[in-house]
Structures are given as structure tokens and as C-alpha cells.
């Protein structure tokens, strides 16, 4: 191998490695993911919840939202949804096993539809689990259309509106604090921890008290898994959950289309140009 | 005004010329003007009101349950489908070389271009944080996994493409001979790029709602929504061309020469033919999707009747009327079919945005547009027509190109 040949080979080699890095970022990223990524989450045991609404109060205090009146329980007469100023609500359901209280908030999906919907990455899935919102949002509301749990809420009555929803207390998390609702719960209906650990905990509660629970951890696999997971004494459909959301992560419903895009972009111009040449008359 | 062929060379000439052209031509107090002018004016005031107040009631009836209303469902989703005539006709004329349709190509491209400018303009109003609307373009974080990111870029690129396609007419108007030559040589490239973009964003509008999987009634939700949106944009666009052309040929009658007038019937019949075929294909696909979905039990419900009305009343029946109209060369039939088809497209797109969307929400909590939403929508449509008229009255859109610019 003479010197020129050698330099050429080296050059191609370096170039190839550089290109390879650009062309295969997903492989590199996947390796990083194995090292650090473990989602946190909250286990909600609906058999323990007493409907005191202190989680609602704590949430409002932690995020400077209007404080709810938790002194009387007439609010339970009608099912409430979360709103732009109430990021978590507790509802009461009449079931075959009596009254059951269920806390509701953003589920913090492992692969959130809202994040896949966002064209400016204003919705962001943090590697610790939190799904947060950022101010570069354009307010298109596709996240609301896409979310299987209808959680992102929009400030319709503001000229400078934001998307509002539970952010799993992202600010408190960075200060090393528990989510406000978890900290406020007096009966340990809420438990914060690594998602893997609270899933184990949920399964072991079912295993140890098989007659107290339906044998399903909601959020374990639904829509590809969520960071909020639930235990219940009655089928989840009776306490306001959709049982038929499936286990497919929602972003996958658009991947079929997105994968077709590069094909169309390459094939269409070629086919069209070919058609044009083939149908053109000789004298033109 | 037809004899104007003077070349504009200096900047001063240009300014005098534009000034002269800016003045209105034709009668001012026509019925159309008397109706549309106050609505445009009111619309402009209401737009300011919307920007000051935000999107909530009384501006719109949007809610946490229904984030999208007629500004997305009608202006954007339907408006873009109606603008599809531009990519279909440029395909037929420039790619396949069917010269027969050449007389209507400029009006169609102009209409498509203006539709994108005005109806995607409606996105600006609908965006809660409109001052951020350039973010996906300037790169304040690219959400490349989002279907909407693709659609936003395609809208922008397609607008530019359609402008290039139309630009020879502008050069002819200004008498810029050299530039006209350069712009004319860009047409085929622009057309091919434009068709590719259109394929993707027409279907992309459908792909937007793919993640609303359980919120859209199962009779409408299928993984083939993007394909259905694309195919329906073909006959939606052409029906619009038939509808718009019918009106244009009356209103701008004196601009159109004898030969074009005579060939126009042929053109309409040809468009009707394409519509009939595309609609049959669409109907066939819908039936396939229905059978594969095994939704027989849903047919005998209120939403089922609504579905049947859309599919039979506004797809199959207009398809038959098109076929009949083509067979008998009956232009009235073709026009009626076009109008029915357009109504069907409006119903279809609104279904995906707020009618079949969350069909389980009780009537009292459902979305219905406010008068402000309707007035602003009308104002946008009228403003588009005004600009269309302004251009048609000045540039060679329906009338012949000046002598020096005739192709071949």
C-alpha cells in the first residue's frame, strides 16, 4: 500500500465514521437510554382513598392555582374533569362495592401522544417521567385532540393562553421533593417511586390481597404504559377509566403515515418526471 | 386594458403602473360588493377583537372537549381539500400534457394559491399563541415527529410552489419578457414538486387526527384516513374548479375569447369524468374499510344514518350524477353533482373535527360555531374572492397572454 493509497483509506475511514454517526443517531441514543433511563411514577390505590381532596388543595397551593373549597363534599354529586386551573380532581363513583374515590390527573404516558403531536416540542417527555409544557407552544391544540385521557387543558379566556395540566411537580422534583399531592395524602393512597418499583408494589398488593383488588394494574401496559398507575377493587370501567385503550403507544398511530413520507418524496418526482417524458410528443 | 403591452423598465414606470392598477375597475355598487364589503369590514374588526380577547366565549364556542371548530374544520381542512384542483390539473396539463385543460389552468392555480394564503391564514387566528406561529419554520425546536410539523412546512412550500406556477402571469402583466422566460422554465419542476407536496399534506391533514383514535366514531376512524383524505381531495378540488369556473365564466365573460368559450363545455365534461372515476374509487375504498371494520351493528344507530347519508347521499349519488352528466353531456348535471360533492366534503371534514369527533358527548355540551366564528370565516372567503377578482381583472388569467408571451 503506497502512501497515497494509505491516506485515501484513512480519509474514507474518518469520513465514514463521521457519516455513520450522523446516519445512525438512533443506535447511539439507544445505548444512552440503557444507562440512565428509569421513569418515576405514582401508584394510586383507589381502595385506600377517602376523598378528603387534600391532594387537590396541595396541588393548587404548589402551582399557585385558585384554591378549591374542600370543606363540603357536595362537589362529588357531579363528575368533574380537570381544568386549566385544577390539575387534579377527585371523583366519587357508586360501584358494586360501594363508593369509591378516584384521583385523576395527567397520566404521564411513557410515550405520550401530546408529545408526538407537538410541532415545536413544547410538550416534552422528561427522561425522569414528567410530561411538561414550554412557552414556545403555538397554541394549535393538537395535543388536546390527540391525548387519550383528554388531559391538556387550554386557557381559552386569555389573550396569552397556555396549555395547563399536571406536570408531576417537575419543579419540586428538581428540588428533591415529592409531588405535592403525594406528600399531602394522609392515608398513603398515593405512592411515589421508580416506576418499576411501584409496579412491583402494585402487583404484590394484588398478590397478597387477591380478594380486595381486580387483577389488573391500570397504566401498566395501557397506551404503552403510564407513570401514574392505578389499583382498584372494581373493574376500571366502573370508576371512569376506559378499558379499551389498548397497549399500543399512541404515537404509533401516526408512524405509518410518517414512514410513507420519504418514500413519496423520492418516488413521486421520479414517477411524475417519467410520466412527463413518456407522454411527451417527439417534436416538443 | 387589453392592449397594454408596454414594457416596464424603470422603477418610476413601475410605481406609476402599480398605482394605476390599484384603482378599482368596473362597477363598485354590485350586489356582491354590497353584501361582501360590510362582512369583510366586520370580520376585520372581529379579528382584532379575537386577538385582544383570546379564543374563549363569546369569540368561539371551543371548549376543553372540542379544541377544534370551523376555523380548522372548514377553513383549513375543507379549504385545502377544495384547493386540490390546482395539483390535479397541473398534473393533467403539465405532466400528462393534456392541452385541452390549458385554458383553465391559470385560474385554477391562482385559486389554489389564494386558498392556501387565506385559509392557512385562518390557522393564524385559530392558534392561541399566534405570535409563536413561525417557531416551526425558524427552528425554535423542530417537532419532526409531528404530523403537523410536516403539514406546516408543506403549506409554506406549496404556497411558494403555487406562486412559481402562477408567476408567468405576473411577469406578463408587468411586461417583463426576460423574467417571464425564466419563470416559465421553472413550471414543470414546480409542478412536480407541488404534486408531491400536495399528496403528502392532503393526506397529512387526515393523519392529524390519527391519535384521536377512540374519540372519532368507529365508522369514520380507520388507519386509512390519510389515503381517504388524499383521494377525496382529487374530486373535492375538481368540483371546486367546476363550481368556480361556472361563476367565473359568467362574471368575467367578456375577458374570455370565442374559442375558449366553445372549448369550455368539453373541459367541464372531462372534469366530470375524472370526478366520477375518483369518487367511485373513493366509494369502493370506503366500502372496503367498512367491511373490514365489521361495523354492521353500528349502521342502525343515529350516527350510522349520518354515515350512510354522507356516503350515499354525498358520494355515491353525485358520482352517478357525474356519470350521467358525462354520458349526456349535460352541464347542468355536472354542476349539480359538483355542488353535492362539495357539500359532502364539508360534511366529511367537519365529521372528523367536531361532528363524529366525540359523538358520545351529549347535545347540550357539543360544539356549535358562534356568529363571530361564522362572520370571520365568511370574511376570509369574501376577501379571497376580492383578491381573485382583482388579479383576474388585471393579469392574463382567463384572458389570452400578450402576443409576445404565447406558448408555442
XYZ file of C-alpha atoms in Angstrom:
692
model
C 0.000 0.000 0.000
C 1.665 3.226 -1.058
C 1.337 6.463 0.812
C -1.380 7.964 -1.311
C -3.491 4.844 -1.089
C -2.964 4.825 2.663
C -4.075 8.429 3.110
C -7.097 7.799 0.942
C -8.110 4.820 3.025
C -7.681 6.763 6.239
C -9.673 9.658 4.769
C -12.529 7.412 3.735
C -12.424 5.746 7.111
C -12.725 9.010 9.020
C -15.370 10.289 6.668
C -17.281 7.054 7.029
C -17.225 7.181 10.802
C -18.403 10.794 10.737
C -21.227 9.980 8.322
C -22.099 6.871 10.248
C -22.616 8.970 13.348
C -24.980 11.250 11.515
C -26.836 8.458 9.816
C -27.269 6.238 12.858
C -28.032 8.538 15.757
C -30.776 6.226 16.963
C -28.280 3.491 17.820
C -26.178 5.870 19.840
C -29.214 7.225 21.633
C -30.467 3.748 22.414
C -27.210 2.957 24.177
C -27.533 6.070 26.322
C -31.066 5.110 27.191
C -29.974 1.824 28.715
C -27.570 3.584 31.035
C -29.749 6.175 32.709
C -33.366 5.891 31.835
C -35.750 4.855 34.519
C -39.089 6.564 34.800
C -40.558 7.583 38.089
C -44.231 7.247 38.765
C -47.098 7.352 41.246
C -49.177 4.400 42.381
C -52.784 5.332 43.138
C -54.530 2.747 45.301
C -58.194 3.641 44.940
C -59.142 1.192 47.717
C -57.378 3.476 50.180
C -58.589 6.880 49.023
C -61.042 8.534 51.419
C -61.951 11.501 49.211
C -60.545 14.176 51.503
C -59.371 16.204 48.476
C -56.200 17.309 50.243
C -54.306 16.365 47.083
C -56.390 18.942 45.195
C -55.576 21.563 47.781
C -51.867 20.748 47.816
C -51.737 20.815 44.027
C -53.370 24.245 43.884
C -51.001 25.593 46.552
C -47.918 24.186 44.862
C -48.773 25.709 41.488
C -50.415 28.998 42.534
C -53.837 27.956 41.278
C -57.155 29.126 42.786
C -57.680 27.150 45.988
C -60.550 24.667 45.996
C -63.160 24.533 48.749
C -62.663 21.108 50.303
C -64.870 21.643 53.324
C -68.030 20.118 51.866
C -68.409 17.088 49.687
C -71.315 18.302 47.551
C -68.767 18.579 44.726
C -68.953 14.810 44.454
C -72.532 14.902 43.220
C -71.388 15.551 39.686
C -68.410 14.066 37.915
C -65.748 16.724 37.467
C -62.951 16.931 34.941
C -59.607 18.552 35.428
C -59.496 22.128 34.161
C -56.847 24.680 33.319
C -56.930 25.833 36.949
C -57.480 22.441 38.602
C -54.843 19.974 37.516
C -56.103 17.123 39.647
C -59.623 16.243 40.755
C -61.101 13.501 42.917
C -64.366 11.958 41.786
C -66.733 9.656 43.622
C -68.187 6.630 41.869
C -71.069 4.451 43.026
C -69.991 0.877 42.315
C -70.919 -2.695 43.155
C -68.589 -2.375 46.157
C -69.917 0.955 47.367
C -68.475 4.438 46.995
C -65.021 4.658 45.502
C -62.941 7.824 45.195
C -60.623 8.217 42.259
C -57.980 10.874 41.804
C -57.489 11.970 38.244
C -54.674 13.905 36.556
C -52.289 13.663 33.616
C -51.115 10.049 33.355
C -47.600 10.944 32.128
C -47.540 8.271 29.431
C -44.264 6.548 28.658
C -44.783 7.520 25.027
C -47.176 10.459 25.145
C -49.489 11.295 22.258
C -49.286 15.004 23.135
C -45.510 14.995 22.718
C -45.732 13.232 19.359
C -48.417 15.710 18.276
C -46.430 18.834 19.140
C -44.792 20.502 16.156
C -42.453 22.645 18.254
C -41.617 20.199 21.048
C -43.345 22.443 23.557
C -44.720 19.264 25.118
C -41.751 17.370 26.405
C -41.282 13.969 27.970
C -38.522 14.322 30.537
C -36.315 11.306 30.941
C -37.416 11.082 34.581
C -41.106 10.685 33.505
C -42.600 14.176 33.694
C -44.526 15.450 30.688
C -44.068 19.220 30.768
C -45.133 22.187 28.692
C -42.978 25.030 27.385
C -43.762 28.552 26.224
C -42.677 28.103 22.603
C -46.089 26.433 22.108
C -48.105 27.934 19.253
C -51.478 27.050 20.772
C -52.674 24.727 17.979
C -54.283 22.303 20.476
C -53.402 19.149 18.563
C -52.145 17.775 21.903
C -55.718 18.050 23.217
C -57.117 16.292 20.147
C -54.528 13.517 20.474
C -54.414 12.786 24.225
C -56.248 9.530 25.010
C -57.037 10.825 28.506
C -58.052 14.367 27.475
C -55.623 15.914 29.910
C -54.092 19.013 28.300
C -56.377 21.978 29.016
C -56.310 25.308 27.245
C -56.795 28.782 28.694
C -59.494 29.864 26.269
C -60.235 33.081 28.077
C -56.805 34.596 27.874
C -55.208 36.510 25.001
C -51.921 34.906 26.098
C -53.133 31.384 26.722
C -51.175 28.410 27.978
C -51.735 24.672 27.906
C -52.182 23.592 31.503
C -52.064 20.200 33.114
C -50.374 18.225 35.881
C -46.590 18.246 35.399
C -45.914 15.710 38.150
C -44.436 18.622 40.114
C -41.408 18.991 37.871
C -40.078 21.983 39.844
C -40.411 20.221 43.177
C -38.819 17.107 41.703
C -35.707 19.063 40.777
C -35.506 20.325 44.368
C -35.688 16.737 45.546
C -39.255 16.989 46.870
C -42.173 14.609 46.439
C -45.112 15.628 44.217
C -47.385 17.880 46.294
C -50.356 15.517 46.096
C -48.334 12.516 47.240
C -46.914 14.462 50.154
C -50.368 15.646 51.205
C -52.141 12.295 51.124
C -52.975 11.312 54.721
C -53.749 7.640 54.010
C -50.935 6.669 51.646
C -53.292 6.148 48.765
C -50.542 7.697 46.677
C -47.034 6.354 46.494
C -44.176 7.904 44.549
C -41.188 5.909 43.372
C -39.307 4.388 40.492
C -41.924 3.136 38.071
C -40.531 -0.390 38.201
C -40.733 -0.440 42.000
C -44.280 0.860 42.263
C -45.379 -1.642 39.604
C -43.874 -4.415 41.757
C -45.597 -2.909 44.766
C -48.936 -2.833 42.945
C -48.611 -6.452 41.858
C -47.611 -7.567 45.316
C -50.638 -5.837 46.868
C -52.842 -7.751 44.447
C -50.987 -10.969 45.229
C -51.266 -10.514 48.979
C -54.915 -9.454 48.970
C -56.334 -11.167 45.913
C -59.938 -10.563 47.005
C -59.545 -6.832 47.533
C -58.462 -5.968 44.021
C -59.320 -6.668 40.426
C -56.264 -8.303 38.971
C -55.176 -5.519 36.755
C -52.806 -2.596 37.210
C -54.212 0.214 35.103
C -51.394 2.041 33.374
C -49.045 -0.927 33.490
C -49.481 -1.551 29.805
C -52.304 0.759 28.709
C -51.230 3.003 25.797
C -47.732 1.596 26.185
C -47.556 2.233 29.941
C -48.054 5.343 32.043
C -46.283 6.832 35.023
C -49.459 7.097 37.068
C -50.681 3.567 37.711
C -53.895 2.557 39.458
C -55.239 -0.245 41.617
C -58.955 -0.814 42.004
C -61.415 -3.059 43.785
C -63.873 -2.991 40.889
C -63.429 -3.182 37.122
C -61.823 0.037 35.955
C -64.722 0.839 33.623
C -66.871 1.403 36.751
C -64.589 4.131 38.070
C -64.303 6.284 34.981
C -61.489 4.601 33.078
C -61.617 3.408 29.524
C -60.746 -0.243 29.499
C -60.340 -0.441 25.742
C -57.462 1.933 25.071
C -55.192 -0.941 24.109
C -51.488 -1.315 24.751
C -50.204 0.384 21.607
C -48.330 3.608 22.369
C -50.365 6.372 20.741
C -47.545 7.899 18.673
C -47.504 4.648 16.697
C -50.837 5.528 15.110
C -49.065 8.186 13.066
C -45.855 6.334 12.264
C -47.432 4.538 9.290
C -48.072 7.879 7.667
C -44.756 9.390 8.670
C -42.821 6.401 7.310
C -44.562 6.843 3.955
C -43.342 10.429 3.641
C -39.743 9.785 2.495
C -40.980 7.151 0.040
C -43.407 9.568 -1.550
C -40.766 12.261 -1.614
C -38.338 10.054 -3.508
C -40.718 8.095 -5.726
C -43.285 10.734 -6.740
C -40.914 13.142 -8.515
C -39.301 10.237 -10.383
C -42.625 8.746 -11.444
C -44.027 12.147 -12.419
C -40.956 13.071 -14.416
C -41.061 9.669 -16.107
C -44.731 10.113 -16.981
C -43.987 13.536 -18.367
C -41.162 12.234 -20.582
C -43.146 9.210 -21.698
C -46.205 11.170 -22.775
C -44.274 13.988 -24.413
C -44.573 14.108 -28.193
C -41.418 13.790 -30.288
C -41.472 17.245 -31.818
C -41.608 19.025 -28.439
C -56.821 47.390 -20.808
C -56.359 44.502 -23.198
C -53.990 46.399 -25.416
C -51.473 47.052 -22.680
C -48.143 45.624 -23.739
C -45.773 48.371 -22.697
C -42.663 47.054 -21.024
C -41.839 48.448 -17.633
C -38.191 49.291 -17.372
C -37.520 51.874 -14.718
C -38.650 51.875 -11.127
C -40.656 55.036 -11.773
C -42.619 53.334 -14.538
C -43.300 50.512 -12.162
C -44.730 52.751 -9.453
C -46.978 54.667 -11.855
C -48.174 51.388 -13.340
C -48.987 49.773 -9.987
C -50.764 52.939 -8.875
C -52.948 52.894 -11.945
C -53.670 49.206 -11.482
C -54.606 49.595 -7.833
C -57.651 51.643 -8.764
C -60.863 49.638 -8.904
C -62.116 48.537 -12.282
C -65.737 48.008 -13.124
C -68.818 48.999 -11.211
C -68.467 49.475 -7.484
C -72.038 49.022 -6.278
C -72.737 45.467 -7.378
C -74.869 43.151 -5.282
C -71.811 41.101 -4.414
C -69.894 44.138 -3.227
C -72.784 45.485 -1.187
C -73.044 42.178 0.651
C -69.365 41.313 0.956
C -67.829 44.667 1.829
C -69.610 45.101 5.186
C -68.872 41.481 6.088
C -65.162 41.907 5.342
C -65.142 45.095 7.383
C -66.969 43.484 10.290
C -64.688 40.460 10.007
C -61.611 42.678 10.269
C -62.960 44.290 13.441
C -63.822 40.909 14.908
C -60.324 39.619 14.163
C -58.890 42.429 16.263
C -61.429 41.574 18.979
C -60.394 37.908 18.868
C -56.694 38.808 19.202
C -57.471 41.015 22.183
C -59.868 38.637 23.941
C -58.443 35.195 23.277
C -60.338 32.259 21.868
C -62.952 31.733 24.572
C -66.631 32.564 24.513
C -68.057 34.888 23.114
C -65.461 34.700 20.306
C -65.689 30.959 19.765
C -67.604 28.095 21.311
C -64.483 25.960 21.588
C -64.117 24.054 24.823
C -61.841 21.603 26.584
C -63.884 18.848 24.926
C -63.845 20.391 21.463
C -60.500 22.065 20.826
C -61.149 22.488 17.099
C -64.111 24.179 15.415
C -64.957 25.564 11.986
C -61.756 27.584 11.659
C -59.874 24.282 11.452
C -62.702 22.085 10.174
C -64.000 24.345 7.437
C -61.322 26.922 6.638
C -58.288 24.684 6.810
C -59.414 21.070 6.352
C -62.129 21.800 3.778
C -60.437 24.826 2.211
C -57.270 22.884 1.467
C -59.253 19.972 0.002
C -61.084 22.443 -2.262
C -57.724 23.880 -3.313
C -56.706 20.411 -4.503
C -57.852 21.237 -8.030
C -54.544 23.014 -8.597
C -52.336 19.968 -8.138
C -54.704 17.669 -10.062
C -54.960 19.990 -13.046
C -51.254 20.831 -13.157
C -50.700 17.069 -13.217
C -53.075 16.642 -16.145
C -51.777 19.636 -18.096
C -48.046 19.786 -17.430
C -47.190 16.178 -16.599
C -49.550 14.344 -18.923
C -49.572 17.170 -21.459
C -53.346 17.281 -21.920
C -53.567 20.672 -23.643
C -57.357 20.610 -23.566
C -57.386 21.891 -19.989
C -54.846 24.631 -20.596
C -57.393 27.489 -20.720
C -58.439 26.959 -17.085
C -55.051 26.161 -15.604
C -54.121 29.663 -14.510
C -57.421 30.414 -12.832
C -57.198 27.090 -11.006
C -53.614 27.606 -9.843
C -54.414 31.149 -8.767
C -57.429 29.905 -6.866
C -55.355 27.199 -5.186
C -52.637 29.657 -4.252
C -55.083 32.176 -2.781
C -56.936 29.431 -0.928
C -53.709 28.437 0.788
C -52.824 32.031 1.609
C -56.223 32.874 3.074
C -57.309 29.585 4.615
C -53.996 28.786 6.177
C -54.238 32.375 7.298
C -57.144 31.108 9.366
C -54.658 28.921 11.263
C -53.084 32.114 12.480
C -56.414 33.129 14.045
C -57.006 29.714 15.493
C -53.587 29.446 17.103
C -53.880 30.510 20.707
C -50.282 31.662 20.765
C -50.196 33.079 17.260
C -47.077 35.174 17.854
C -45.205 31.861 18.013
C -46.535 30.639 14.696
C -43.163 30.994 12.958
C -41.489 28.698 15.502
C -41.847 25.511 13.451
C -40.291 27.335 10.482
C -37.474 29.268 12.145
C -36.427 26.261 14.176
C -37.421 27.235 17.691
C -37.344 23.476 18.231
C -38.343 21.254 15.326
C -41.031 18.736 16.275
C -40.078 16.442 13.417
C -42.119 13.548 14.798
C -45.303 15.583 14.495
C -47.618 15.225 11.528
C -48.495 18.876 11.986
C -44.855 19.839 11.580
C -44.908 18.226 8.165
C -48.203 19.842 7.257
C -46.984 23.302 8.327
C -43.846 23.065 6.214
C -45.781 21.709 3.274
C -48.281 24.540 3.402
C -45.457 27.040 3.260
C -43.545 25.265 0.498
C -46.687 24.640 -1.508
C -47.639 28.298 -1.368
C -44.248 29.184 -2.814
C -44.580 26.448 -5.429
C -48.030 27.625 -6.490
C -46.687 31.173 -6.697
C -43.921 29.983 -9.040
C -46.511 28.134 -11.119
C -48.571 31.287 -11.409
C -45.654 33.725 -11.723
C -45.514 33.803 -15.568
C -48.895 35.559 -15.479
C -47.460 38.213 -13.169
C -44.468 38.723 -15.452
C -46.781 39.052 -18.455
C -48.854 41.619 -16.584
C -45.749 43.674 -15.826
C -44.361 43.157 -19.308
C -41.161 41.546 -18.036
C -40.167 39.455 -21.030
C -36.848 38.014 -19.883
C -38.129 37.173 -16.425
C -41.209 35.600 -17.979
C -38.948 33.219 -19.866
C -37.033 32.214 -16.764
C -40.193 31.753 -14.678
C -41.823 29.747 -17.470
C -38.896 27.346 -17.497
C -39.428 26.647 -13.788
C -43.007 25.483 -14.267
C -42.505 21.740 -14.761
C -40.166 21.487 -11.786
C -42.582 23.461 -9.629
C -45.481 21.295 -10.774
C -43.728 18.042 -9.888
C -42.657 19.399 -6.516
C -46.171 20.768 -5.947
C -47.884 17.455 -6.673
C -45.521 15.648 -4.310
C -46.170 18.192 -1.565
C -49.923 18.041 -2.158
C -50.023 14.264 -1.952
C -48.368 14.446 1.427
C -50.191 17.332 3.035
C -53.649 16.441 1.721
C -53.198 13.035 3.324
C -51.345 14.643 6.221
C -54.444 16.616 7.186
C -56.142 13.265 7.677
C -53.164 11.877 9.583
C -53.540 14.765 12.065
C -56.469 13.055 13.730
C -54.948 9.562 13.804
C -54.230 9.787 17.527
C -57.838 10.761 18.287
C -58.461 7.054 17.896
C -61.280 6.481 20.315
C -62.703 9.992 20.077
C -63.702 9.607 16.437
C -66.697 7.395 15.746
C -65.544 3.930 14.580
C -67.441 4.321 11.316
C -65.094 7.178 10.425
C -61.900 6.150 12.171
C -59.681 3.861 10.135
C -55.963 3.621 9.597
C -56.686 4.620 6.000
C -57.847 8.143 6.860
C -54.797 9.689 5.122
C -55.489 7.735 1.912
C -59.170 8.688 2.013
C -58.280 12.352 2.529
C -55.914 12.281 -0.424
C -58.338 10.635 -2.829
C -61.229 12.822 -1.768
C -59.093 15.920 -2.345
C -58.981 14.979 -6.055
C -62.723 15.240 -6.600
C -63.149 17.939 -3.973
C -60.657 20.098 -5.829
C -62.111 19.412 -9.263
C -65.674 20.034 -8.073
C -64.438 23.395 -6.821
C -62.888 24.034 -10.251
C -66.244 23.263 -11.884
C -68.100 25.472 -9.409
C -65.641 28.370 -9.527
C -65.280 28.135 -13.305
C -69.023 28.259 -13.803
C -69.214 31.511 -11.893
C -66.006 32.976 -13.373
C -67.211 32.308 -16.890
C -70.325 34.344 -16.228
C -68.696 37.166 -14.295
C -65.591 37.577 -16.452
C -67.349 36.582 -19.656
C -66.023 39.485 -21.744
C -62.406 38.541 -20.964
C -62.749 35.100 -22.474
C -62.284 34.651 -26.204
C -64.621 32.731 -28.518
C -62.501 29.651 -28.793
C -62.158 29.236 -25.052
C -65.898 29.689 -24.624
C -66.518 26.897 -27.115
C -63.973 24.507 -25.596
C -65.271 25.087 -22.098
C -68.074 22.534 -22.345
C -65.559 19.882 -23.290
C -63.435 20.836 -20.321
C -66.351 20.527 -17.907
C -67.294 17.110 -19.257
C -63.678 15.997 -18.924
C -63.510 17.215 -15.315
C -66.781 15.421 -14.593
C -65.232 12.229 -15.925
C -62.223 12.455 -13.610
C -64.524 13.224 -10.663
C -66.742 10.238 -11.393
C -63.798 7.844 -11.547
C -62.113 9.249 -8.429
C -65.383 9.169 -6.497
C -66.069 5.603 -7.483
C -62.602 4.653 -6.273
C -63.231 6.521 -3.033
C -66.609 4.873 -2.522
C -65.103 1.465 -3.164
C -62.373 2.121 -0.584
C -64.929 3.317 1.955
C -66.926 0.122 1.476
C -63.789 -1.994 1.849
C -62.847 -0.180 5.043
C -66.387 -0.620 6.348
C -66.461 -4.362 5.644
C -63.029 -4.926 7.149
C -64.027 -2.933 10.219
C -67.060 -5.224 10.766
C -69.221 -2.320 11.826
C -72.589 -3.667 10.672
C -74.112 -3.257 14.114
C -73.326 0.470 14.130
C -75.328 1.196 10.996
C -78.671 1.070 12.760
C -77.859 3.997 15.078
C -78.216 7.760 14.610
C -74.518 8.046 13.723
C -74.966 5.145 11.329
C -77.690 7.020 9.440
C -75.471 10.080 9.337
C -72.684 7.914 7.931
C -74.962 6.458 5.274
C -76.222 9.908 4.349
C -72.656 11.105 3.816
C -71.562 8.025 1.897
C -74.617 7.522 -0.278
C -76.177 10.963 -0.454
C -72.967 12.920 -0.945
C -70.602 10.428 -2.579
C -72.459 7.708 -4.441
C -75.337 9.831 -5.744
C -73.183 12.733 -7.011
C -70.904 10.095 -8.530
C -73.869 8.741 -10.511
C -74.958 12.241 -11.481
C -71.429 12.893 -12.774
C -71.568 9.685 -14.818
C -74.966 10.597 -16.213
C -73.879 14.161 -16.912
C -70.792 12.982 -18.780
C -72.817 10.464 -20.796
C -75.460 13.012 -21.858
C -73.006 15.925 -21.968
C -75.420 17.626 -19.599
C -73.547 20.513 -17.993
C -76.303 21.229 -15.510
C -75.996 17.694 -14.107
C -72.242 18.086 -13.809
C -72.660 21.356 -11.938
C -75.277 19.925 -9.586
C -73.040 16.935 -8.928
C -70.121 19.272 -8.184
C -72.145 21.192 -5.623
C -73.369 17.995 -3.939
C -69.808 16.691 -3.872
C -68.556 19.874 -2.243
C -71.289 19.670 0.399
C -70.195 16.083 1.032
C -66.586 17.138 1.533
C -67.622 19.808 4.013
C -69.641 17.230 5.953
C -66.799 14.724 5.838
C -64.145 17.111 7.110
C -66.398 18.549 9.813
C -67.162 14.994 10.929
C -63.506 14.423 11.702
C -63.178 17.721 13.527
C -66.327 18.041 15.630
C -69.369 16.032 14.494
C -68.263 12.391 14.567
C -65.477 13.584 16.894
C -66.656 12.818 20.445
C -70.040 11.769 19.147
C -70.792 10.444 22.654
C -70.844 13.924 24.219
C -74.462 14.973 24.843
C -76.004 17.572 22.552
C -76.012 20.340 25.178
C -72.225 20.198 25.554
C -71.430 19.886 21.864
C -69.623 22.470 19.774
C -71.590 24.779 17.557
C -69.905 27.808 15.940
C -70.668 31.278 17.289
C -71.779 34.035 14.942
C -68.316 35.564 15.287
C -66.666 32.388 14.034
C -69.050 32.327 11.089
C -68.631 36.008 10.201
C -64.836 35.773 10.312
C -64.970 32.671 8.109
C -67.235 34.439 5.605
C -64.973 37.492 5.669
C -61.988 35.308 4.797
C -63.851 33.697 1.897
C -65.033 37.063 0.563
C -61.599 38.636 0.943
C -60.172 35.790 -1.109
C -62.751 36.374 -3.835
C -61.928 40.093 -3.870
C -58.244 39.413 -4.380
C -59.058 36.783 -7.009
C -61.211 39.291 -8.877
C -58.573 41.994 -8.615
C -55.970 39.726 -10.180
C -58.248 38.278 -12.875
C -59.189 41.802 -13.958
C -55.551 42.736 -14.444
C -53.400 39.746 -15.240
C -53.781 37.271 -18.082
C -55.589 34.596 -16.076
C -58.725 33.983 -18.086
C -57.829 36.256 -20.972
C -55.137 35.429 -23.536
C -51.493 36.103 -22.731
C -49.998 39.077 -24.555
C -48.716 38.367 -28.070
C -45.050 38.142 -27.039
C -45.649 35.508 -24.415
C -47.793 32.956 -26.275
C -46.559 29.474 -25.662
C -45.550 27.689 -28.855
